[in-house]
XYZ file of C-alpha atoms in Angstrom:
572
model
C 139.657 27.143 113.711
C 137.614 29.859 115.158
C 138.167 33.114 113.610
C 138.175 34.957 117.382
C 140.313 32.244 118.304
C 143.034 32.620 116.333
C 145.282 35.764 117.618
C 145.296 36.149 121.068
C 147.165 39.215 123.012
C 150.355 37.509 124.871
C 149.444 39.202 128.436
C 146.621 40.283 130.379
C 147.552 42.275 133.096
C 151.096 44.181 132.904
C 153.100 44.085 135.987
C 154.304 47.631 137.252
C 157.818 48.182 138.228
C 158.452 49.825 141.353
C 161.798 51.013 141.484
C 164.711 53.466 142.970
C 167.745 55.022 141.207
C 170.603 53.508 140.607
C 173.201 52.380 143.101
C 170.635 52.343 145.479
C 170.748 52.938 149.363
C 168.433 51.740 151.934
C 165.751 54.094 151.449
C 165.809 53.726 147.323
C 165.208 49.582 148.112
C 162.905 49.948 151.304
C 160.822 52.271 149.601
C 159.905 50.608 146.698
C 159.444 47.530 148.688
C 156.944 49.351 150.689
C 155.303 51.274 148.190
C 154.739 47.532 146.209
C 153.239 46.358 149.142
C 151.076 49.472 149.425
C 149.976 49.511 145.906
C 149.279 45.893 145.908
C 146.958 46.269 149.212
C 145.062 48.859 148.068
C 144.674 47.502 144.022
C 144.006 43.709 145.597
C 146.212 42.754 142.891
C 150.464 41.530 142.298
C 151.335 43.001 139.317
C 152.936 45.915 141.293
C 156.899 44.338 141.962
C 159.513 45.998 143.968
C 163.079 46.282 142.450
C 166.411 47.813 142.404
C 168.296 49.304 140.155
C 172.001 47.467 141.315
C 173.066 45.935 144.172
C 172.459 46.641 147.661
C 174.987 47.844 150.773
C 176.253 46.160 152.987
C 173.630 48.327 155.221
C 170.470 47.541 153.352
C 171.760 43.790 153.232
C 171.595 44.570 156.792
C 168.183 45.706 156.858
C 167.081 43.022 154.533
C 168.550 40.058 156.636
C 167.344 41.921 159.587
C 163.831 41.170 158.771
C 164.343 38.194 156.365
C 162.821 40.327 153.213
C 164.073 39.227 150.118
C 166.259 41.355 147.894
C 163.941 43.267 145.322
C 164.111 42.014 141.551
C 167.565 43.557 139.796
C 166.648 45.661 136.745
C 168.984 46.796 134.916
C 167.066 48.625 132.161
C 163.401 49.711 131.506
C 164.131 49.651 127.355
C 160.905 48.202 125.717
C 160.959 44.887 124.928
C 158.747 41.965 123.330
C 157.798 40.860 125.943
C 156.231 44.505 126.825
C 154.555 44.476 123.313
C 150.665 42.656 122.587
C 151.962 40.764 120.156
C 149.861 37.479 118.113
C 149.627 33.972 119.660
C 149.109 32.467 116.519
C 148.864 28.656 116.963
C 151.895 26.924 116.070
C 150.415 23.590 113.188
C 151.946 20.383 112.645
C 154.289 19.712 109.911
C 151.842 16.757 108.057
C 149.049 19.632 107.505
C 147.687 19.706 104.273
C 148.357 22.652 102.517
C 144.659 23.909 102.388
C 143.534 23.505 105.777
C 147.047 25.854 106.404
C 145.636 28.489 104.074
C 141.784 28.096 105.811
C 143.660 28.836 108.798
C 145.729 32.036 107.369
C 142.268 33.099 106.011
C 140.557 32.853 108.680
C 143.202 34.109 111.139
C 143.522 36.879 108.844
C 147.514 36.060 108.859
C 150.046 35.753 105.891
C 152.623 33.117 108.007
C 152.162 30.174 110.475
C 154.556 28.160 112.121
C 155.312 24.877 112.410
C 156.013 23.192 115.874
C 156.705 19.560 117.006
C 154.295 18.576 119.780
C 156.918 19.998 122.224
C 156.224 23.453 120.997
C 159.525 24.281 119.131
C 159.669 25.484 115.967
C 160.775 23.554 112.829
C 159.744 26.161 110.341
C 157.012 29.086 108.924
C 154.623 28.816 105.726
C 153.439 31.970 104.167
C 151.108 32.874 101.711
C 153.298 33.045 99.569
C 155.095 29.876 99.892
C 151.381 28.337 99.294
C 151.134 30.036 95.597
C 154.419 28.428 94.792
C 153.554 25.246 95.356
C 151.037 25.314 92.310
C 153.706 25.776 89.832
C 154.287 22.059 90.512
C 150.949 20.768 89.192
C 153.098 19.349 86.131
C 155.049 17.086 88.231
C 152.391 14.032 88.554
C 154.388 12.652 91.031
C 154.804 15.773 93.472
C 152.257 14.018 96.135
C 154.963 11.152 96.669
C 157.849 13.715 96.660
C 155.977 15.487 99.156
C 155.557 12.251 101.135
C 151.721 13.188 101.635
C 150.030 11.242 103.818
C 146.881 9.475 102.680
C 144.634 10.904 105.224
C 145.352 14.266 103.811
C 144.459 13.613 100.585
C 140.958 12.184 102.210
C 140.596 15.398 104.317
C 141.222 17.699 101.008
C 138.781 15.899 98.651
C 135.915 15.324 101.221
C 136.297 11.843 100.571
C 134.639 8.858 102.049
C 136.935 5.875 103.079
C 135.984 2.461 101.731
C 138.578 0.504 102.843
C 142.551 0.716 103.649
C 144.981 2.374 106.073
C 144.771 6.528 105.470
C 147.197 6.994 108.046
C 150.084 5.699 105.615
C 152.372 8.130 103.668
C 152.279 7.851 99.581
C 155.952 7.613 99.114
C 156.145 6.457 95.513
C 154.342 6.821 92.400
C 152.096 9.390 90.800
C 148.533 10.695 90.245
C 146.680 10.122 87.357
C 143.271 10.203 85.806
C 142.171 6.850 84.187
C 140.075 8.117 81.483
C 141.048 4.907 78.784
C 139.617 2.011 78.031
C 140.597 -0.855 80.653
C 143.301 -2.498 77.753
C 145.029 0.765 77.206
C 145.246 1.283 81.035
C 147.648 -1.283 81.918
C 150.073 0.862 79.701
C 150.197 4.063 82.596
C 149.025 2.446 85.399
C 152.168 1.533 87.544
C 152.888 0.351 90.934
C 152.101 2.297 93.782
C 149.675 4.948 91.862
C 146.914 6.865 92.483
C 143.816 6.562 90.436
C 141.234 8.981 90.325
C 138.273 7.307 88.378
C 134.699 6.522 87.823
C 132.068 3.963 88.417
C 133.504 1.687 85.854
C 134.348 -1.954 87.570
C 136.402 -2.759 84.728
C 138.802 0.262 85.437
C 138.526 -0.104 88.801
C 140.348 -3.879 88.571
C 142.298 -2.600 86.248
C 144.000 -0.101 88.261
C 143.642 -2.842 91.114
C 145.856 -5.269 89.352
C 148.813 -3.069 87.781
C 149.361 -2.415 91.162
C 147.967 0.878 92.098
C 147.933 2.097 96.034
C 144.727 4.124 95.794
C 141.634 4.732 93.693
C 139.627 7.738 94.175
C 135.975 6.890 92.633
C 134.189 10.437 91.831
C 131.288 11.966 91.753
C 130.282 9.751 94.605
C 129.890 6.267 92.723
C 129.408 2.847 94.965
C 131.813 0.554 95.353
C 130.821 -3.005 94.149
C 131.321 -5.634 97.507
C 133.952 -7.447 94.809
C 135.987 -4.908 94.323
C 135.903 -3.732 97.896
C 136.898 -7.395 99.331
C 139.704 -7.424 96.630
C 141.455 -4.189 97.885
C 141.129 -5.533 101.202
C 143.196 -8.308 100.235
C 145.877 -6.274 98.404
C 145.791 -3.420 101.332
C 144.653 -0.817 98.698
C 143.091 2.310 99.566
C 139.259 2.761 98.007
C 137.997 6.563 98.398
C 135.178 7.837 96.845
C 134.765 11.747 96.713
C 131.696 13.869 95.157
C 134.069 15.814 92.904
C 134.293 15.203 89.527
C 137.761 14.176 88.282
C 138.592 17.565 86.928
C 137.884 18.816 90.409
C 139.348 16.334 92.283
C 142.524 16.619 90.236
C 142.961 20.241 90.577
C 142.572 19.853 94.644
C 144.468 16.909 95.386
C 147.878 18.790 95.290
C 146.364 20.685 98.159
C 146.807 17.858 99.880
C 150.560 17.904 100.463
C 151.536 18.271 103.724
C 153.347 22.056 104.563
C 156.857 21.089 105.447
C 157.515 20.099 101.931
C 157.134 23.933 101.211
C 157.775 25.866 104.245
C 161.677 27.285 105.487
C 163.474 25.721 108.016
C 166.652 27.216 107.331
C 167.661 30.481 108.444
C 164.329 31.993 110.082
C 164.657 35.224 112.176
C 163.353 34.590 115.468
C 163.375 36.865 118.339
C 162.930 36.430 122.559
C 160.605 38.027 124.695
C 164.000 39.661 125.928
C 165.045 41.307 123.034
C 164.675 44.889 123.063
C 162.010 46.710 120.644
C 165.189 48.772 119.364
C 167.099 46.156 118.240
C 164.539 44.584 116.021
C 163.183 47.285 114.565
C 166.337 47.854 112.264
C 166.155 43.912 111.041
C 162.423 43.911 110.867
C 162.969 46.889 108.160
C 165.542 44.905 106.052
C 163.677 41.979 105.674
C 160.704 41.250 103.391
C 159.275 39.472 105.802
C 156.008 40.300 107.578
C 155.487 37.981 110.799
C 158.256 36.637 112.695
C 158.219 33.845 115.273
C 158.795 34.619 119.152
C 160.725 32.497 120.728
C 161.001 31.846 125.116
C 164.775 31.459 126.354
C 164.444 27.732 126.061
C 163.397 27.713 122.300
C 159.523 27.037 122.898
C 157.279 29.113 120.204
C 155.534 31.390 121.624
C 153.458 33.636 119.028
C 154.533 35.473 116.069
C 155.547 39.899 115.929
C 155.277 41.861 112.951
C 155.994 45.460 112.261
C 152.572 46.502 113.006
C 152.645 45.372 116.487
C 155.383 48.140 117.159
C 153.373 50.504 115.953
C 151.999 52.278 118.812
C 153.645 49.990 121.525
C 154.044 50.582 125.724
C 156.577 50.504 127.116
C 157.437 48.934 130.678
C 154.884 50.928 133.559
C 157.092 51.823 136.133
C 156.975 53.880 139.492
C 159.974 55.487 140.067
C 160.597 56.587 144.106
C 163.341 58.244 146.172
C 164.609 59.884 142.940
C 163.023 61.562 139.812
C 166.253 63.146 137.763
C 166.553 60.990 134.403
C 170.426 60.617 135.196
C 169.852 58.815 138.141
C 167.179 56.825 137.299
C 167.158 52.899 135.038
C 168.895 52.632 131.760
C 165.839 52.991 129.528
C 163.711 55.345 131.227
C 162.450 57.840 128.487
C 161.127 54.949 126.658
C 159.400 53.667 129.931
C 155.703 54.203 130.661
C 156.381 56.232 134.108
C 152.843 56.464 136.374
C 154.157 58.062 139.247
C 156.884 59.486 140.902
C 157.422 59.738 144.986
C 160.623 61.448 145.911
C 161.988 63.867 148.347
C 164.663 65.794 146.187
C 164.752 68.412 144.231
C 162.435 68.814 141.578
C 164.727 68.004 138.106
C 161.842 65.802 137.038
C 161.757 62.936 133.831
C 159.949 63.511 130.879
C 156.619 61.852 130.991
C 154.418 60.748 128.102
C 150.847 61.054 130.151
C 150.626 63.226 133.372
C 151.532 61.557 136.346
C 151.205 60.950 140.166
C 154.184 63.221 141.166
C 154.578 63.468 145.232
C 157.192 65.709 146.254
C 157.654 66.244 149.733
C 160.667 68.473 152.060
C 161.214 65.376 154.054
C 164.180 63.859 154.740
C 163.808 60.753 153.839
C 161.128 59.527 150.837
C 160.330 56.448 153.047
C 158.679 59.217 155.774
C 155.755 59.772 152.902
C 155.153 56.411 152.095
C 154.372 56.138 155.928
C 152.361 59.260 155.328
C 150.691 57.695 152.217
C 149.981 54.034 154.428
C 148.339 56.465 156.850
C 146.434 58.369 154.426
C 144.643 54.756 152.804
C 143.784 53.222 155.841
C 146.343 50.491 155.291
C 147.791 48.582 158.311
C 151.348 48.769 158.781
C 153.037 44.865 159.874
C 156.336 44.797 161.788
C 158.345 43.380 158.703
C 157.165 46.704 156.658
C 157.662 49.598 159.402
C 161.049 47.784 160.133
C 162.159 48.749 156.705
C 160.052 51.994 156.851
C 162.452 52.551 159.597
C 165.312 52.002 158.295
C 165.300 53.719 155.665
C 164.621 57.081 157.309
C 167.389 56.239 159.856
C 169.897 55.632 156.697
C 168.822 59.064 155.164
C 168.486 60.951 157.954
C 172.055 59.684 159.928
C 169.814 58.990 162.594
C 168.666 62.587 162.799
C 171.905 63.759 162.411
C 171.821 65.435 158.887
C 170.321 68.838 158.708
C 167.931 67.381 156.157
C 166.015 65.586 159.175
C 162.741 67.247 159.845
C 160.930 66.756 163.104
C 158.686 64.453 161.055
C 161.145 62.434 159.865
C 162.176 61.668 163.483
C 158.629 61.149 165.089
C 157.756 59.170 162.002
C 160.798 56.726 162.666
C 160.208 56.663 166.454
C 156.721 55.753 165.847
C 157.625 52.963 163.517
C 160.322 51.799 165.984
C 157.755 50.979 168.487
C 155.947 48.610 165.855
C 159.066 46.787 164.923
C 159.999 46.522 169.249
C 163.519 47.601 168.756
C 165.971 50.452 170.823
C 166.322 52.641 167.719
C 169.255 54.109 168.932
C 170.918 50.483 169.565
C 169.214 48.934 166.418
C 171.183 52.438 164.204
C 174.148 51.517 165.539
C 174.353 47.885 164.813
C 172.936 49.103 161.239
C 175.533 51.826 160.559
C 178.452 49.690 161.784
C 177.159 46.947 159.190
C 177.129 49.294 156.512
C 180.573 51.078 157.535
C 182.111 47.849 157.582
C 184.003 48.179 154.017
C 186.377 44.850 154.190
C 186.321 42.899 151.887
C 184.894 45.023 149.472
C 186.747 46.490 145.881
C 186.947 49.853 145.528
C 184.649 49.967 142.542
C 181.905 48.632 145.175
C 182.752 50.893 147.959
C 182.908 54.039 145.361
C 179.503 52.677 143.395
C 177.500 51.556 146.777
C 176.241 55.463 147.019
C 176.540 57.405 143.759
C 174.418 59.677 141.893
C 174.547 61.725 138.493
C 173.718 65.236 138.547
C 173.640 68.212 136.002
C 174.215 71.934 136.631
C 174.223 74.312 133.523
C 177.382 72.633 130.939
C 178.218 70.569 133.928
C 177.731 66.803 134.390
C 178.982 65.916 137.665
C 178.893 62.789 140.290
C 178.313 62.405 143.878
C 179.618 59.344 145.792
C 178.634 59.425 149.527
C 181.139 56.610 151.319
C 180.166 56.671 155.639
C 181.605 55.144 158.059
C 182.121 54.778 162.314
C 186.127 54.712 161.626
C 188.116 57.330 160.350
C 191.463 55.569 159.634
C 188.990 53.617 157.471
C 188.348 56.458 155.405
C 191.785 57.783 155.225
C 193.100 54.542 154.405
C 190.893 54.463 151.264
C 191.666 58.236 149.694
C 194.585 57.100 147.219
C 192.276 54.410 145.549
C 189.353 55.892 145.155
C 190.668 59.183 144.005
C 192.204 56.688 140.893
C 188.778 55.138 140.440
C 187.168 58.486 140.395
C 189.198 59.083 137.203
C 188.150 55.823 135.950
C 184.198 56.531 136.686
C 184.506 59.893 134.903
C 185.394 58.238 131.626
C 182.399 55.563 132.382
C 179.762 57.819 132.893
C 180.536 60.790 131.065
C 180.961 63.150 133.717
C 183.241 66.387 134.106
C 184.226 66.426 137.622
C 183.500 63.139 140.417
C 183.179 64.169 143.973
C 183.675 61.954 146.949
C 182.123 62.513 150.186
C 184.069 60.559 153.021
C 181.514 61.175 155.548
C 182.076 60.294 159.423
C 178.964 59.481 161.050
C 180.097 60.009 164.831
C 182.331 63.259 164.173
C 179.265 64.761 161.603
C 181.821 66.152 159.054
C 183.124 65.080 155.433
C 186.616 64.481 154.072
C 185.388 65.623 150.221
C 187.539 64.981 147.529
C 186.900 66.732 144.195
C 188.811 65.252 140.902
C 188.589 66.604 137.140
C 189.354 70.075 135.981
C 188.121 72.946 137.682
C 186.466 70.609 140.438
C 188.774 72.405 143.464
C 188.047 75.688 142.305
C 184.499 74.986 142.349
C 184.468 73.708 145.770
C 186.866 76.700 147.296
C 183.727 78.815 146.025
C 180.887 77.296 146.719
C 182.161 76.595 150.749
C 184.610 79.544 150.732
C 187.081 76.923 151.651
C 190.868 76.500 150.406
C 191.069 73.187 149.040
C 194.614 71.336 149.389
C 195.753 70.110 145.564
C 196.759 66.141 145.953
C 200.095 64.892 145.428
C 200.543 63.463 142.017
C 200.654 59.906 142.237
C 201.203 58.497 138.631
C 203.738 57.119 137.085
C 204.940 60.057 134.561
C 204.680 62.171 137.291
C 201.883 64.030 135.916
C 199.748 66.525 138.494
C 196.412 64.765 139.213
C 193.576 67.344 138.782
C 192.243 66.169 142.571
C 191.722 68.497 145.624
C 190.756 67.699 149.181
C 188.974 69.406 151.837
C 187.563 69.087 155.681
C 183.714 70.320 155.464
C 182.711 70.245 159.301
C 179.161 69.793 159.993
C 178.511 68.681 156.285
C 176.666 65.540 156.100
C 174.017 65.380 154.033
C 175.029 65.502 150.053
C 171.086 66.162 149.192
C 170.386 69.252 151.299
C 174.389 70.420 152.000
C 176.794 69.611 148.643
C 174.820 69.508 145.698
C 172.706 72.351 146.485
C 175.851 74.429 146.269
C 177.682 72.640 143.633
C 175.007 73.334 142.017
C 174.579 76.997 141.955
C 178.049 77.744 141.475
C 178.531 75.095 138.301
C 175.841 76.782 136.577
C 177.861 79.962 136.775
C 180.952 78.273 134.964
């Protein structure tokens, strides 16, 4: 086997994830659709694939449906796995291989281990070096090569032999090896059925062996074989070999001849996936003496082999991270992602990087409005499917240029794409938002999780969910439940106080509701309102910590709520 043959890296070129925060909204999913598409254009490659970090609204299903785009691949971490990591294709070998050609291979491979594989691809067991050395304490067994079941083609292959006559393809089953170094009398004595002879150019000893029964002679030091003698094992089916080792030689080699899987382990191996994560097998890699260990696909096909040095030094996933750049909203997994750039439109609260990066931070409205821009900017035609989502995303974040966050380029952008797609934006916003403000049918988990996001101000860890909608019974109807969920959330992610924006599209104001300790108070001073305490609802009769309040013309939880959370958290 080739020595640059032998360990091959497992991928060639690494697909880049481009991907929004979690719970994502129309313009998290539409612009990392678009920006895909834009990277892939301009690159000429694929490896650049759109996905979301959870599932979509009911208002980007919308979108989606709208202009039959498929949803975006669902990632629910970026944690470094094998399948992330160049690890070795070594070729899996067959179970009959003699034991030397398996340590040529490891030689030449420069590898300790090999695996075994059926001619399916699925592993039946490793050999190691080590297992190799072991199998030489055995040399006093004479009859190790029938134990082993060795077939009689290895034995050729091992000894450089010639075949005279007989079937090498058979399997020595019974019997032992043995030099015949008497006289022909005296060899009758220790020559029994089903042997193997290794002897000289002697006709005498060579019928001898012939007739006690023997299954193979191997002539040495590359002695003819008399026509008689030939034409007589062709009668009995013996096997005639003649090899230019002496006998010593010969009968130090021919144990090398036994095929692996009497030696190798097929019980308890450690295998890993391509899914596993680089995390979890570091730990077991440590407590094991092992040094390679076999990769396995989902369906139990070999695929190469990992050792610890392969994690030395390893990348993690490349992603591009749009619409959001705050660690706490972004993919489980992200600081030990391989981030290459960033697009957003928020406030600058920025991941930890371990290269510099692309970072594009514009005071738009809506993160979809620069990856217009940035379409514009390469020369790269935009088609009707991508301005439609384009579109819609700035129409989602903007409220149809209702929320003070809209900038006049935000609104000529959209208009501009509207006339690409050939809708009524006005009429096409409506259906959209009435889609998306249709909560039947959904749980309260997916109503309060369909718009949240994690922020951090000073000691403060704190949540937003934005829930809109066309009706406002709908969002009064909904208070008592999600106010209880909010509770629940809290304890799930690890935050001090959940807020809950009940925003009405058509009246531009938000019903907020503030729950955890100190989250009223917060509100009454960063709006200089007078929240109203909720009525206690459980059981005990314990007082929920949960406040409401009417914020008129507040819309927009990026440019209006946080902002102002914000600055008055950090003062607690």
């Amino acid at each position: 086997m080739p020595k640059n043959k032998t360990l091959i890296p497992h991928n060639t070129e690494r697909e880049v994830l481009v991907t929004g925060h979690r719970n994502p909204d129309t313009d998290s999913i539409c612009a990392a659709i678009a920006y895909a598409n834009l990277k892939n254009k301009i690159t000429g490659s694929s490896k650049y694939i759109p996905c979301r970090a959870g599932e979509p609204s009911r208002e980007t299903a919308f979108v989606l449906d709208y202009f039959e785009v498929p949803e975006p691949r669902l990632i629910t971490t970026v944690k470094t796995q094998v399948s992330d990591i160049e690890y070795r294709k070594t070729p899996g070998v067959n179970k009959n291989m003699s034991l030397k050609k398996a340590w040529t291979i490891m030689n030449e491979g420069n590898v300790v281990t090999l695996p075994v594989v059926t001619k399916r691809n699925a592993l039946e067991g490793v050999i190691t070096i080590g297992d190799i050395a072991k199998s030489y304490f055995n040399v006093y067994d004479s009859q190790i090569i029938s134990k082993a079941h060795t077939q009689f083609s290895n034995i050729q292959e091992t000894l450089e032999a010639t075949v005279v006559t007989g079937d090498v393809k058979r399997f020595c089953t019974e019997g032992k090896v043995l030099i015949a170094a008497a006289n022909p009398e005296m060899m009758s004595y220790y020559i029994e059925k089903h042997d193997i002879v290794l002897l000289g150019n002697r006709a005498e000893n060579q019928l001898s062996a012939m007739d006690n029964g023997a299954d193979c002679i191997i002539i040495c030091e590359g002695a003819d074989v008399s026509p008689t003698i030939k034409a007589l094992a062709e009668q009995n089916g013996m096997i005639i070999m003649v090899t230019s080792y002496d006998a010593y030689t010969a009968a130090r080699l021919i144990n090398q001849s036994m095929p692996i899987n009497y030696f190798m382990t097929e019980d308890d191996i450690i295998t890993f996936t391509e899914d596993d994560f680089v995390d979890d097998i570091h730990d077991i890699m440590a407590n094991k003496r092992h040094r390679d260990f076999p990769v396995l696909s989902k369906d139990g096909t070999y695929l190469g082999m990992i050792s610890r040095r392969n994690l030395l030094g390893n990348h993690g996933k490349q992603v591009i991270l749009v619409d959001h750049n705050e660690a706490g909203q972004a993919v489980e997994g992200i600081e030990s992602a391989d981030i290459l750039e960033i697009i957003d439109h928020h406030k600058i609260g920025a991941v930890q990087t371990m290269s510099p990066v692309y970072f594009r931070n514009q005071p738009l409205g809506c993160c979809s409005t620069i990856i217009t821009m940035m379409y514009r900017e390469s020369g790269v035609e935009i088609d009707r499917t991508t301005a439609g989502l384009l579109m819609s995303a700035i129409i989602s974040d903007t409220l149809l240029f209702r929320s003070p966050t809209c900038t006049p380029k935000d609104e000529k952008t959209a208009r501009e794409l509207a006339e690409i797609v050939g809708v009524d934006i006005e009429k096409y916003a409506f259906d959209m938002f009435s889609a998306g403000s249709n909560l039947k049918g959904k749980t309260i988990k997916e109503i309060f999780y369909q718009d949240f996001k994690h922020f951090k101000a000073g000691k403060v860890d704190f949540g937003v969910s934005q829930v809109t909608s066309l009706n406002k019974e709908e969002l009064e109807s909904m208070k008592d439940e999600l106010e209880d969920f909010a509770l629940e959330a809290m304890k799930i992610e690890g935050i001090d106080m959940s807020f809950i924006m009940l925003t009405n599209i058509l009246e531009r104001s938000t019903d907020l509701l503030a729950i955890g300790a100190g989250a009223g108070p917060l509100v009454n001073n960063a709006f200089a309102v007078e929240s109203v305490r909720r009525p206690a609802r459980s059981e005990d009769g314990k007082v929920l910590d949960a406040w409401s309040v009417e914020l008129p013309g507040v819309v927009s939880r990026k440019k209006q709520l946080v902002p102002q959370l914000t600055l008055f958290a950090e003062q607690l």
